[in-house]
PDB file of C-alpha atoms and ligand atoms in Angstrom:
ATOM      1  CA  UNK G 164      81.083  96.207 224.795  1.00  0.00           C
ATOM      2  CA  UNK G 165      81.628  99.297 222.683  1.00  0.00           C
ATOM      3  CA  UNK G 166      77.790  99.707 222.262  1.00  0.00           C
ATOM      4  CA  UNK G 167      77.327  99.796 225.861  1.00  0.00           C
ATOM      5  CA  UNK G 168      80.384 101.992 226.766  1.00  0.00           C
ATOM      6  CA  UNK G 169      78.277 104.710 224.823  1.00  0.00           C
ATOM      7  CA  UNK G 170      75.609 104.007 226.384  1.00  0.00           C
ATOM      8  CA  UNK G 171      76.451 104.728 229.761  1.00  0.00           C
ATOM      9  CA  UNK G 172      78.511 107.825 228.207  1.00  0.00           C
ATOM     10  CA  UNK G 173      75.452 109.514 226.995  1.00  0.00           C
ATOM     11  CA  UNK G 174      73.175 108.535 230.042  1.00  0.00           C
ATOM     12  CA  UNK G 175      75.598 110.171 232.524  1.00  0.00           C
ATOM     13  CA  UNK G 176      74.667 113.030 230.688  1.00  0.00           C
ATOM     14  CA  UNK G 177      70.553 112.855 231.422  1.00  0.00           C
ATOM     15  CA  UNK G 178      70.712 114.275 235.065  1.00  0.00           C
ATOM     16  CA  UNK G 179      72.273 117.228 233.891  1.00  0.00           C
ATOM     17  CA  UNK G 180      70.379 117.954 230.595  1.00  0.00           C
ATOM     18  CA  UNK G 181      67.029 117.000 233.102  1.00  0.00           C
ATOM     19  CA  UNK G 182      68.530 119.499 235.860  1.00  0.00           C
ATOM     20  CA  UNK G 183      68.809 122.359 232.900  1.00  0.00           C
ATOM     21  CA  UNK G 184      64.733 121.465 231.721  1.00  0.00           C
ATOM     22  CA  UNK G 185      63.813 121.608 234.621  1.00  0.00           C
ATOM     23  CA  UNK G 186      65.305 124.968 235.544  1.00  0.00           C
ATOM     24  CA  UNK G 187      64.280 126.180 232.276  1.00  0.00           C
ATOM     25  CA  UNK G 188      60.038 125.026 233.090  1.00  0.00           C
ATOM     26  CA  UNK G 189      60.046 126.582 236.012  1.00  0.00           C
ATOM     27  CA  UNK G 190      61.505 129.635 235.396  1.00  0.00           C
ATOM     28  CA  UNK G 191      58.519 129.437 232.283  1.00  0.00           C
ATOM     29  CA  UNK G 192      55.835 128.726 234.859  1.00  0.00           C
ATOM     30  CA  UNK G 193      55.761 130.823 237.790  1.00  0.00           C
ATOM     31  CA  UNK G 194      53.264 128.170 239.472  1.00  0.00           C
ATOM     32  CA  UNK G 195      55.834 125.423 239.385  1.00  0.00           C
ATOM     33  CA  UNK G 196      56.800 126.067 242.862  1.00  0.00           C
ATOM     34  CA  UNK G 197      53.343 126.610 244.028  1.00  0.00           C
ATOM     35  CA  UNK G 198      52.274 123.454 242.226  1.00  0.00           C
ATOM     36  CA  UNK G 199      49.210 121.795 245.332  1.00  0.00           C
ATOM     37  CA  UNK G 200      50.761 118.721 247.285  1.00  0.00           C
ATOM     38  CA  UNK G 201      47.184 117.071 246.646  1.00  0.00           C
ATOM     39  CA  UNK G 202      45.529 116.287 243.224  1.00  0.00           C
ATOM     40  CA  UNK G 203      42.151 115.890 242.805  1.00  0.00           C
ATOM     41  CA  UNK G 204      40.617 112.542 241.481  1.00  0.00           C
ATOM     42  CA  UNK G 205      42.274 112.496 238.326  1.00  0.00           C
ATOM     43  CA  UNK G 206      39.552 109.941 237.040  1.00  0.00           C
ATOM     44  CA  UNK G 207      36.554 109.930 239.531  1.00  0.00           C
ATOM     45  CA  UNK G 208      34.170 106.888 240.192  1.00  0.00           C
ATOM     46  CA  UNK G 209      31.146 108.439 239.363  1.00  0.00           C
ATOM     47  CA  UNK G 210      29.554 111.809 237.721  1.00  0.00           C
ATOM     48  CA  UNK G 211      28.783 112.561 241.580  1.00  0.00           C
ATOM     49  CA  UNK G 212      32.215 112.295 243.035  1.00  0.00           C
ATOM     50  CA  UNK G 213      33.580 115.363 243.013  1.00  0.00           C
ATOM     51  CA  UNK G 214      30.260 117.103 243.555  1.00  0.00           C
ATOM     52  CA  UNK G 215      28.872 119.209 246.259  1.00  0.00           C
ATOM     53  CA  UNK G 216      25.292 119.413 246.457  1.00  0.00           C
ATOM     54  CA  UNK G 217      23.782 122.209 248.329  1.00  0.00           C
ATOM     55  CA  UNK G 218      19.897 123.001 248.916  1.00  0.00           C
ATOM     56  CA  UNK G 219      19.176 126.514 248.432  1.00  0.00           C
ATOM     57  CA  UNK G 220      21.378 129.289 249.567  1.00  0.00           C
ATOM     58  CA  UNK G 221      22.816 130.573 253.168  1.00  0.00           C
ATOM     59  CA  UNK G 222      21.380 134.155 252.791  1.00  0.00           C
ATOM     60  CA  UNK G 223      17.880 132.862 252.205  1.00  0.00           C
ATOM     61  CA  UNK G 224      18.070 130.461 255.271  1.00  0.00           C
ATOM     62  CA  UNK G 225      19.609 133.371 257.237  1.00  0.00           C
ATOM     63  CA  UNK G 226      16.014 135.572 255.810  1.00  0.00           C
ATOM     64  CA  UNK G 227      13.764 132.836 257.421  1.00  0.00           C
ATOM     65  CA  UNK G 228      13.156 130.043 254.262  1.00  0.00           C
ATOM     66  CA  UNK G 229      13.074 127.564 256.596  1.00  0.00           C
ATOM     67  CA  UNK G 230      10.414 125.087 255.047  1.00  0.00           C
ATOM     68  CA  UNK G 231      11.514 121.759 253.636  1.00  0.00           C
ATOM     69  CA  UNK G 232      12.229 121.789 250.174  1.00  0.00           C
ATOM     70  CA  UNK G 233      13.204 118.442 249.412  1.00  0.00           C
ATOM     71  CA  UNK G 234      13.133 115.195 251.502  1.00  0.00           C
ATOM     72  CA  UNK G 235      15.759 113.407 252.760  1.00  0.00           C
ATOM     73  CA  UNK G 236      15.517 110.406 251.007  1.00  0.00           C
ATOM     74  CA  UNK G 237      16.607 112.403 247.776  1.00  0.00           C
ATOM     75  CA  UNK G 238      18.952 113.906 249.663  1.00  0.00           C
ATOM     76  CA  UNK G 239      20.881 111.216 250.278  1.00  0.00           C
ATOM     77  CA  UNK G 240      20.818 110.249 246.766  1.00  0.00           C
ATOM     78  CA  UNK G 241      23.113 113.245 245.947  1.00  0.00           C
ATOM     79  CA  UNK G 242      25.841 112.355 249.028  1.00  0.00           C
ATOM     80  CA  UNK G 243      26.532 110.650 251.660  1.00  0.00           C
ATOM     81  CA  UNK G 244      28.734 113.148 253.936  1.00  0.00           C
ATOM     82  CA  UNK G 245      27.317 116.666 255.105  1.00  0.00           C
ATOM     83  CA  UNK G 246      25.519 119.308 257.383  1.00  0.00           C
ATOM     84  CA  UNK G 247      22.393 121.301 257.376  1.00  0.00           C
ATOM     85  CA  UNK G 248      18.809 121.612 258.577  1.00  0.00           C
ATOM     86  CA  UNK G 249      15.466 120.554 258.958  1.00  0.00           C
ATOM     87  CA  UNK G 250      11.908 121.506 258.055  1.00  0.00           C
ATOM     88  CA  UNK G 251      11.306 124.834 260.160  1.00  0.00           C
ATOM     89  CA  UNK G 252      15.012 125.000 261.394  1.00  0.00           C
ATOM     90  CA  UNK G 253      14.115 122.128 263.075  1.00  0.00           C
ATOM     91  CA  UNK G 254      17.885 121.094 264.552  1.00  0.00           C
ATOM     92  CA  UNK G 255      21.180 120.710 263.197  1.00  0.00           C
ATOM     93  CA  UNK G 256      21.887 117.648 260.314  1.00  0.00           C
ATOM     94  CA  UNK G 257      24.460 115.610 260.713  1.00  0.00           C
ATOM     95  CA  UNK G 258      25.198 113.081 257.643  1.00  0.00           C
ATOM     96  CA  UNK G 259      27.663 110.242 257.853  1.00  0.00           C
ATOM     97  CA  UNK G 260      28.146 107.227 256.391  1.00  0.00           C
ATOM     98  CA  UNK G 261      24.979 107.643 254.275  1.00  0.00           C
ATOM     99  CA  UNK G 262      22.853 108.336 257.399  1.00  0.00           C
ATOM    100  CA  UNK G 263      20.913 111.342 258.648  1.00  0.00           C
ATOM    101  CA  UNK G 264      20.722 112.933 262.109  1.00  0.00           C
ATOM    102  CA  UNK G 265      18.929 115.247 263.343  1.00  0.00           C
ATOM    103  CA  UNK G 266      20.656 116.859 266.905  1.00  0.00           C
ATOM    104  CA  UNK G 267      17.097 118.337 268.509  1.00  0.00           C
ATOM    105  CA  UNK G 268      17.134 121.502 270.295  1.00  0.00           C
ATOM    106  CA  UNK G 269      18.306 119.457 273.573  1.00  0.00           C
ATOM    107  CA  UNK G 270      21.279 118.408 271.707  1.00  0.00           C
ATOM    108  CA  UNK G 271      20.363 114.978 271.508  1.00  0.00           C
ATOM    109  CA  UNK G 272      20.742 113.390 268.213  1.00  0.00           C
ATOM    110  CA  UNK G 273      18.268 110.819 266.367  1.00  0.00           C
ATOM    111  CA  UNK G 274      18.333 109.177 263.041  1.00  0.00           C
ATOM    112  CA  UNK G 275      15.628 110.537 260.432  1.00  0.00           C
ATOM    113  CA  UNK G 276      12.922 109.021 258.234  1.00  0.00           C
ATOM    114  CA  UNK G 277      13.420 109.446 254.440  1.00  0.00           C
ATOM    115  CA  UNK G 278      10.099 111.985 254.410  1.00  0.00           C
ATOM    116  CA  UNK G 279      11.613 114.140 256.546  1.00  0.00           C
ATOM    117  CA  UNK G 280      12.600 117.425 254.637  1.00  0.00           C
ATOM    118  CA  UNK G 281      15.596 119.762 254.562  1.00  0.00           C
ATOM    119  CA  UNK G 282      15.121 123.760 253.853  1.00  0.00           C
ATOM    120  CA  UNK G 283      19.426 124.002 253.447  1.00  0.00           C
ATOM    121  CA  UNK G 284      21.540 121.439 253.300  1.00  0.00           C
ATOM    122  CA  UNK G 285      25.170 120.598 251.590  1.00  0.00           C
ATOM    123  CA  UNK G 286      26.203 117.494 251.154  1.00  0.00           C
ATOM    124  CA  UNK G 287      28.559 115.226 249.032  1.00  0.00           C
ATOM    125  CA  UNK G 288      30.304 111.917 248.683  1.00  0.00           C
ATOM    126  CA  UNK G 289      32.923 111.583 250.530  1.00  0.00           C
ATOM    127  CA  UNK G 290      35.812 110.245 248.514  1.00  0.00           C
ATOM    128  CA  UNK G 291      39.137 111.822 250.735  1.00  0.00           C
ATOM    129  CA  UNK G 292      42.494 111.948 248.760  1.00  0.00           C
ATOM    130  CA  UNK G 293      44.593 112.406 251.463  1.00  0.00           C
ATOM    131  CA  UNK G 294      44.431 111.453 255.332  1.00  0.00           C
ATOM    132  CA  UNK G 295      46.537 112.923 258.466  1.00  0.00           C
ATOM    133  CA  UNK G 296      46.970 112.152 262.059  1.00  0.00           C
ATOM    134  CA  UNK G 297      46.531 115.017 264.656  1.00  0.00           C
ATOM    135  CA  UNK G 298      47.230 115.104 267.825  1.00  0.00           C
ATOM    136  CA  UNK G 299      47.137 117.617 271.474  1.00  0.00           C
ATOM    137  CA  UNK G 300      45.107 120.760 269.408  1.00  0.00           C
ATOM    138  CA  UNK G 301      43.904 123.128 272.293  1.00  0.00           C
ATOM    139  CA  UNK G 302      40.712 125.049 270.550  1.00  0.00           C
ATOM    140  CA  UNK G 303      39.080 125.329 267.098  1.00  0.00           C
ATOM    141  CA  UNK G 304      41.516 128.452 265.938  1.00  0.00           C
ATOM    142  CA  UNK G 305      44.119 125.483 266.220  1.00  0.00           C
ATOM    143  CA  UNK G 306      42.476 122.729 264.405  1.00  0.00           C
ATOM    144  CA  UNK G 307      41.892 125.275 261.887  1.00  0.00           C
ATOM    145  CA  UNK G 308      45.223 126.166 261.429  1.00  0.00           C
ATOM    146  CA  UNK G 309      46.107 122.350 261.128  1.00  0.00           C
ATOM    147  CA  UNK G 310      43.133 122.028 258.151  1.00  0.00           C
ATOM    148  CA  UNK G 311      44.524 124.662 256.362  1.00  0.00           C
ATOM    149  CA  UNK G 312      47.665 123.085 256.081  1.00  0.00           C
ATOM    150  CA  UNK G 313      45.545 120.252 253.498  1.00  0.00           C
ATOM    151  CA  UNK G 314      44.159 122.848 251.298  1.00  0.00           C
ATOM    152  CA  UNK G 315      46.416 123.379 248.151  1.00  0.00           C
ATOM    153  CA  UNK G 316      43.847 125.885 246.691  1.00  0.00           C
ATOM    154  CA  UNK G 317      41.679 128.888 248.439  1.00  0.00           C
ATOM    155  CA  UNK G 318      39.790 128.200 245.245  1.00  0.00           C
ATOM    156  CA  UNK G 319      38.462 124.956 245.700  1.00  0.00           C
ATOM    157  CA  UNK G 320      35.472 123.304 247.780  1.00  0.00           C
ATOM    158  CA  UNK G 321      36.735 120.487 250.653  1.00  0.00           C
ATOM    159  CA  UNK G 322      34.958 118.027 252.432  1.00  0.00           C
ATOM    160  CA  UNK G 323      36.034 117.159 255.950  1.00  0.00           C
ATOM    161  CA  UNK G 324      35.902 114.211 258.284  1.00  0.00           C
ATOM    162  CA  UNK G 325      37.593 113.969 261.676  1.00  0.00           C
ATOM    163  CA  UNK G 326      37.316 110.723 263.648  1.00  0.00           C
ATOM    164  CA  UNK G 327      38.617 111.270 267.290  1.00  0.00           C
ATOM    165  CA  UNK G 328      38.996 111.855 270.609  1.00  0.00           C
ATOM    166  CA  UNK G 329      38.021 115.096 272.178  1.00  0.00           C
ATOM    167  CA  UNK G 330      39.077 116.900 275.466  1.00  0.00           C
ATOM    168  CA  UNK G 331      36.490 119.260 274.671  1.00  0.00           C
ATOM    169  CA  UNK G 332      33.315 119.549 272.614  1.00  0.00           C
ATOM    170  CA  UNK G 333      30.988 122.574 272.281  1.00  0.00           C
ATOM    171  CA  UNK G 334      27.769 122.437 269.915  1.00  0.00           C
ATOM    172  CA  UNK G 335      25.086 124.632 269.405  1.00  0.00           C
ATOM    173  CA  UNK G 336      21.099 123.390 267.911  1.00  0.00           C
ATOM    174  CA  UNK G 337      18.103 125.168 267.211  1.00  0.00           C
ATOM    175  CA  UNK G 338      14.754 124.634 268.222  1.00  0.00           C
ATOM    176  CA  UNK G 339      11.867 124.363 265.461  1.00  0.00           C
ATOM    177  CA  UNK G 340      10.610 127.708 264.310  1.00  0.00           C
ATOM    178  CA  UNK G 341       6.847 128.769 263.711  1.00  0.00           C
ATOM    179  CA  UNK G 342       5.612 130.892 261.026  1.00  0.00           C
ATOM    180  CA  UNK G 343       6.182 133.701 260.417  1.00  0.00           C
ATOM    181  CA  UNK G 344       9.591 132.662 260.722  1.00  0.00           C
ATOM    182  CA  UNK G 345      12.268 135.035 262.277  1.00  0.00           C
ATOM    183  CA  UNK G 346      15.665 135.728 260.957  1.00  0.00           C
ATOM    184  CA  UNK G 347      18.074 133.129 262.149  1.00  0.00           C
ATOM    185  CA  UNK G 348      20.088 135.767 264.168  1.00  0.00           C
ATOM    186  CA  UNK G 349      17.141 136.099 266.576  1.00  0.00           C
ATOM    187  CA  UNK G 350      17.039 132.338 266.757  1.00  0.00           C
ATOM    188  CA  UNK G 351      20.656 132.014 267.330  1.00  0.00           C
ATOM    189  CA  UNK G 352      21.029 134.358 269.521  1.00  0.00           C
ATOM    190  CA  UNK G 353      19.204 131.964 271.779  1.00  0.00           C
ATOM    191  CA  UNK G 354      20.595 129.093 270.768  1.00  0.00           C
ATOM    192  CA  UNK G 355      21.325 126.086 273.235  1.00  0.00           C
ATOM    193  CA  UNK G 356      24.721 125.504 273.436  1.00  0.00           C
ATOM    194  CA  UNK G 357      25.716 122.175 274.914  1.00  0.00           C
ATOM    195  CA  UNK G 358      28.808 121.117 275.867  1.00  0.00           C
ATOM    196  CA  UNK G 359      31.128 117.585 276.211  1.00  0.00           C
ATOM    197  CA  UNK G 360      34.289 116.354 278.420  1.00  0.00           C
ATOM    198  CA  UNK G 361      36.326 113.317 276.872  1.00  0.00           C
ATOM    199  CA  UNK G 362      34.238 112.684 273.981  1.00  0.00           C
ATOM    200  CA  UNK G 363      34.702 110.312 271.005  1.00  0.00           C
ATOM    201  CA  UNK G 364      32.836 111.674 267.898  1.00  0.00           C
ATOM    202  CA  UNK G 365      33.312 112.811 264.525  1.00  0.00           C
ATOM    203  CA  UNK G 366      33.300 116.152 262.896  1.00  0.00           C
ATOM    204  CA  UNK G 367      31.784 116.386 259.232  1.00  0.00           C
ATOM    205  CA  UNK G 368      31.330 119.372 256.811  1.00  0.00           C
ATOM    206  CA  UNK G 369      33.195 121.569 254.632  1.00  0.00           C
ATOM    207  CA  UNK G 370      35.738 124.266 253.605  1.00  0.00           C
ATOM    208  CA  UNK G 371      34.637 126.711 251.542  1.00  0.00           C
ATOM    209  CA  UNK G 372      35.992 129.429 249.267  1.00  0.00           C
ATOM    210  CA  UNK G 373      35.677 133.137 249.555  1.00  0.00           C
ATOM    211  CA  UNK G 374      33.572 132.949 246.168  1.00  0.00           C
ATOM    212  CA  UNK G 375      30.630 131.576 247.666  1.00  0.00           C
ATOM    213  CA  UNK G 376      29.638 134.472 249.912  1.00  0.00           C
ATOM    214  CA  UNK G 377      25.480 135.013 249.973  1.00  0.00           C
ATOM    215  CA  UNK G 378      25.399 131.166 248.729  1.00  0.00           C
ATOM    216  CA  UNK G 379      27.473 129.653 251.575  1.00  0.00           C
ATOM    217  CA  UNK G 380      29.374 130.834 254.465  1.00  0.00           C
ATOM    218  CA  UNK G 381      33.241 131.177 253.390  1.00  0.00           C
ATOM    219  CA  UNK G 382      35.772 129.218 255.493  1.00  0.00           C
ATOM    220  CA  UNK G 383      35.093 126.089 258.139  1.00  0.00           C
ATOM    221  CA  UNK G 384      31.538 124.508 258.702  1.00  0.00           C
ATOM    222  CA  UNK G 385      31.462 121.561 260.854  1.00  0.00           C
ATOM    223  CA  UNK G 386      29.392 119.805 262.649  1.00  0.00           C
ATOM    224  CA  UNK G 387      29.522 116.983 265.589  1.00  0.00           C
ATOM    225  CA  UNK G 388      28.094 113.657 265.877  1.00  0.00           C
ATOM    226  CA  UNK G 389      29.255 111.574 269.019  1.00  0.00           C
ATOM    227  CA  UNK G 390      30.602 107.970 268.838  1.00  0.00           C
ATOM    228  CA  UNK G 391      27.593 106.182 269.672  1.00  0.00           C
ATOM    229  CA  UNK G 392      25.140 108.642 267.653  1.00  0.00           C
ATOM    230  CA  UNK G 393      22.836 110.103 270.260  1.00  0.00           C
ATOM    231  CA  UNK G 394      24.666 113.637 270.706  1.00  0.00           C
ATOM    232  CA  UNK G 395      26.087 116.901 268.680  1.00  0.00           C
ATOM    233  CA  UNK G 396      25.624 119.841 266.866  1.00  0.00           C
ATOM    234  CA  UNK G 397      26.935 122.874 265.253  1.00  0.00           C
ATOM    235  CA  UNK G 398      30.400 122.862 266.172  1.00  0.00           C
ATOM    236  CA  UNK G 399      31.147 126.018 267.634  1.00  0.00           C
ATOM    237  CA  UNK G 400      34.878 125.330 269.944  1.00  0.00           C
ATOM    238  CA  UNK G 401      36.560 121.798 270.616  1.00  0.00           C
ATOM    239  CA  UNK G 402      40.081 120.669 271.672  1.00  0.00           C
ATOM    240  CA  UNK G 403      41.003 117.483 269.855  1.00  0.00           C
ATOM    241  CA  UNK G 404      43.272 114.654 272.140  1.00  0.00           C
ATOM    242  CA  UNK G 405      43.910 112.711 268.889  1.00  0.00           C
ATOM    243  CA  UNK G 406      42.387 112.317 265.446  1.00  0.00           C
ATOM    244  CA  UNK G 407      42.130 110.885 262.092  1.00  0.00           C
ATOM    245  CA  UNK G 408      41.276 113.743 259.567  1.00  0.00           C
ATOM    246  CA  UNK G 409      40.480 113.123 256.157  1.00  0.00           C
ATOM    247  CA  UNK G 410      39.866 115.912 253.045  1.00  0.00           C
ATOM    248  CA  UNK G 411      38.122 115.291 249.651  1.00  0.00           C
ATOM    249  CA  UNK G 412      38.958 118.518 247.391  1.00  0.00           C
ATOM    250  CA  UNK G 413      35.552 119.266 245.616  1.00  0.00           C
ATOM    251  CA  UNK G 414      35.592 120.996 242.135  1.00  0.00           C
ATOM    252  CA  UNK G 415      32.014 120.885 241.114  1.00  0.00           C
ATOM    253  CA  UNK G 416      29.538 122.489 243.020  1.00  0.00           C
ATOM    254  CA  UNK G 417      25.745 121.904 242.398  1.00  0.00           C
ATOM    255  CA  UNK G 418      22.691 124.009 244.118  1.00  0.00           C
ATOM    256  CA  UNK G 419      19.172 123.416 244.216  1.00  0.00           C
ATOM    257  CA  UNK G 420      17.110 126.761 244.711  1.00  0.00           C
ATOM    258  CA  UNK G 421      13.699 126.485 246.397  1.00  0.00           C
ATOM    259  CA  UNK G 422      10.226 126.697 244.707  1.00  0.00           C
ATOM    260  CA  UNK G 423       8.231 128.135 246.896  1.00  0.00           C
ATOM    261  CA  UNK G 424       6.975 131.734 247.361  1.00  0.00           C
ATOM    262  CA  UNK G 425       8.742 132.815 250.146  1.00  0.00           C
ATOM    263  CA  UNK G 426      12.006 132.570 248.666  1.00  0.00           C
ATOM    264  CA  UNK G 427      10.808 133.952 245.466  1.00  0.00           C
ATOM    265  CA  UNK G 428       9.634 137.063 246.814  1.00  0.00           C
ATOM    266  CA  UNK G 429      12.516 137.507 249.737  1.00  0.00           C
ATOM    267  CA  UNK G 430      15.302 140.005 248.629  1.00  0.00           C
ATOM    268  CA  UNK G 431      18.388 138.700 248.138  1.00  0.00           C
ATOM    269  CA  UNK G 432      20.409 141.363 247.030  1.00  0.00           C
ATOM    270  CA  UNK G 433      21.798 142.601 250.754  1.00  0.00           C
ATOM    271  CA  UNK G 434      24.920 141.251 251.928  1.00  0.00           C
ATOM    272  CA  UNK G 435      24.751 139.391 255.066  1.00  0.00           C
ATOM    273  CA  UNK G 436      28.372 138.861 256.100  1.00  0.00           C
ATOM    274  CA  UNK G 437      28.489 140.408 259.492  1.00  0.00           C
ATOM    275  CA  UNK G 438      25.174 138.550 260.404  1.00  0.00           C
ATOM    276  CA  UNK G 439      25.821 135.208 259.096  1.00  0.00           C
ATOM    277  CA  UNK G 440      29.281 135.634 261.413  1.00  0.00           C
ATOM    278  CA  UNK G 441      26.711 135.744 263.989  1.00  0.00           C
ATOM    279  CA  UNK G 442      24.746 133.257 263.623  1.00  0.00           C
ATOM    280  CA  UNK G 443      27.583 130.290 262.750  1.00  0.00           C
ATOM    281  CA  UNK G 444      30.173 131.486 264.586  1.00  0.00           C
TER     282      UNK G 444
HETATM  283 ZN1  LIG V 289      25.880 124.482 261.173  1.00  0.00          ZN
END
């Protein structure tokens, strides 16, 4: 009885003394408050989880480098969740579940052989740690603001998916370049744009930080794949009914430069900020 008397004694004292060490750590570390609502993987399935995998870099695709550099059937190998394009900017990539679309210049979408080749791609697999329910979001600017809500870091890489329904849908592709390949502001600025009324689809792509600028594009990079698989694009606006949206926060980041001449000789000192804007936006 006595023993256990004491013991309660001394334990009614723990909530205080925890209060006090608590006060104490975060008055030590000013990014206790700050600390992100979402951890990373602490122990990830595989060497590849946490990975993104890009081929080549933004600026040189924006310069023209539009011949394949590797084939999708490596690709894939490196993740199973991501955007891009194809030999001679031939449409926008879509990959989801492992498979790889290719939304032609008349926005229809088609599954691609293996050979097939990508000039830029970024890809990953898609392991989310956290999933959220939207719902009524009138434009992009608004899904946006919801996304940014699920980023705990500017300093991180984040995958995206978004499963839903759509009031509103508007894509962009591009049509297969011949050499000598133009910028891709000239072939954006005539771009088909294509646009959808109550769609179901999903969005796929990535968050990146401010870091990557001349490699990537900083900020949101999505594009759309419709239910059934036989429509998309670039995403450039959309107002989502109702969604599922899931994020994977990425810490590695891997990139494969291309071996051929033309980007060896292109120059890639010039910042392209204003034009890349441009082109993806
Ligand atoms: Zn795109």
């Amino acid at each position: 009885m006595k023993k256990q008397s004491m013991y309660l004694k001394t334990a009614s004292y723990f909530p205080y003394l925890s209060i006090i060490l608590a006060a104490l750590l975060c008055a030590a570390f000013s990014g206790c408050t700050a600390a992100p609502a979402v951890q990373p993987d602490p122990a990830p399935d595989s060497d590849f989880t946490e990975t993104v995998y890009q081929v080549s870099t933004l600026n040189a695709l924006m310069q023209g480098v539009y011949d394949g550099e590797i084939p999708i059937g490596q690709l894939t190998q490196e993740g199973d969740l991501g955007i891009g394009t194809f030999d001679g900017l031939d449409g926008e990539m879509v990959v989801l579940d492992g498979r790889v679309y290719q939304v032609r210049a008349d926005g229809k979408a088609v599954e691609v052989e293996d050979e097939v080749k990508t000039p830029f791609a970024v890809v990953t697999f898609f392991d989310p740690e956290q999933q959220v329910q939207l719902t009524g979001l009138e434009d992009y600017a608004g899904l946006q603001a919801e996304l940014d809500k699920l980023l705990p870091s500017p300093n991180m890489f984040y995958a995206f998916r978004i499963d839903g329904s759509f009031d509103y849908v508007k894509t962009r592709s591009v049509p297969r370049q011949n050499k000598p390949y133009p910028p891709l502001v000239e072939v954006t600025d005539l771009q088909p744009t294509f646009e959808f009324q109550d769609v179901q689809g999903t969005l796929v792509g990535f968050w990146c930080p401010s870091f990557v600028e001349g490699i990537n594009m900083p900020g949101y990079h999505l594009h759309f794949l419709t239910e059934d698989h036989t429509a998309g694009g670039h995403l450039l606006e959309c107002a989502l009914t109702e969604g599922s949206v899931s994020v994977d926060i990425k810490t590695e980041f891997q990139m494969l430069l291309p071996q051929n001449e033309h980007f060896a000789l292109i120059d890639l000192d010039e910042s392209l900020e204003e034009e890349i804007k441009q082109a993806e936006q």
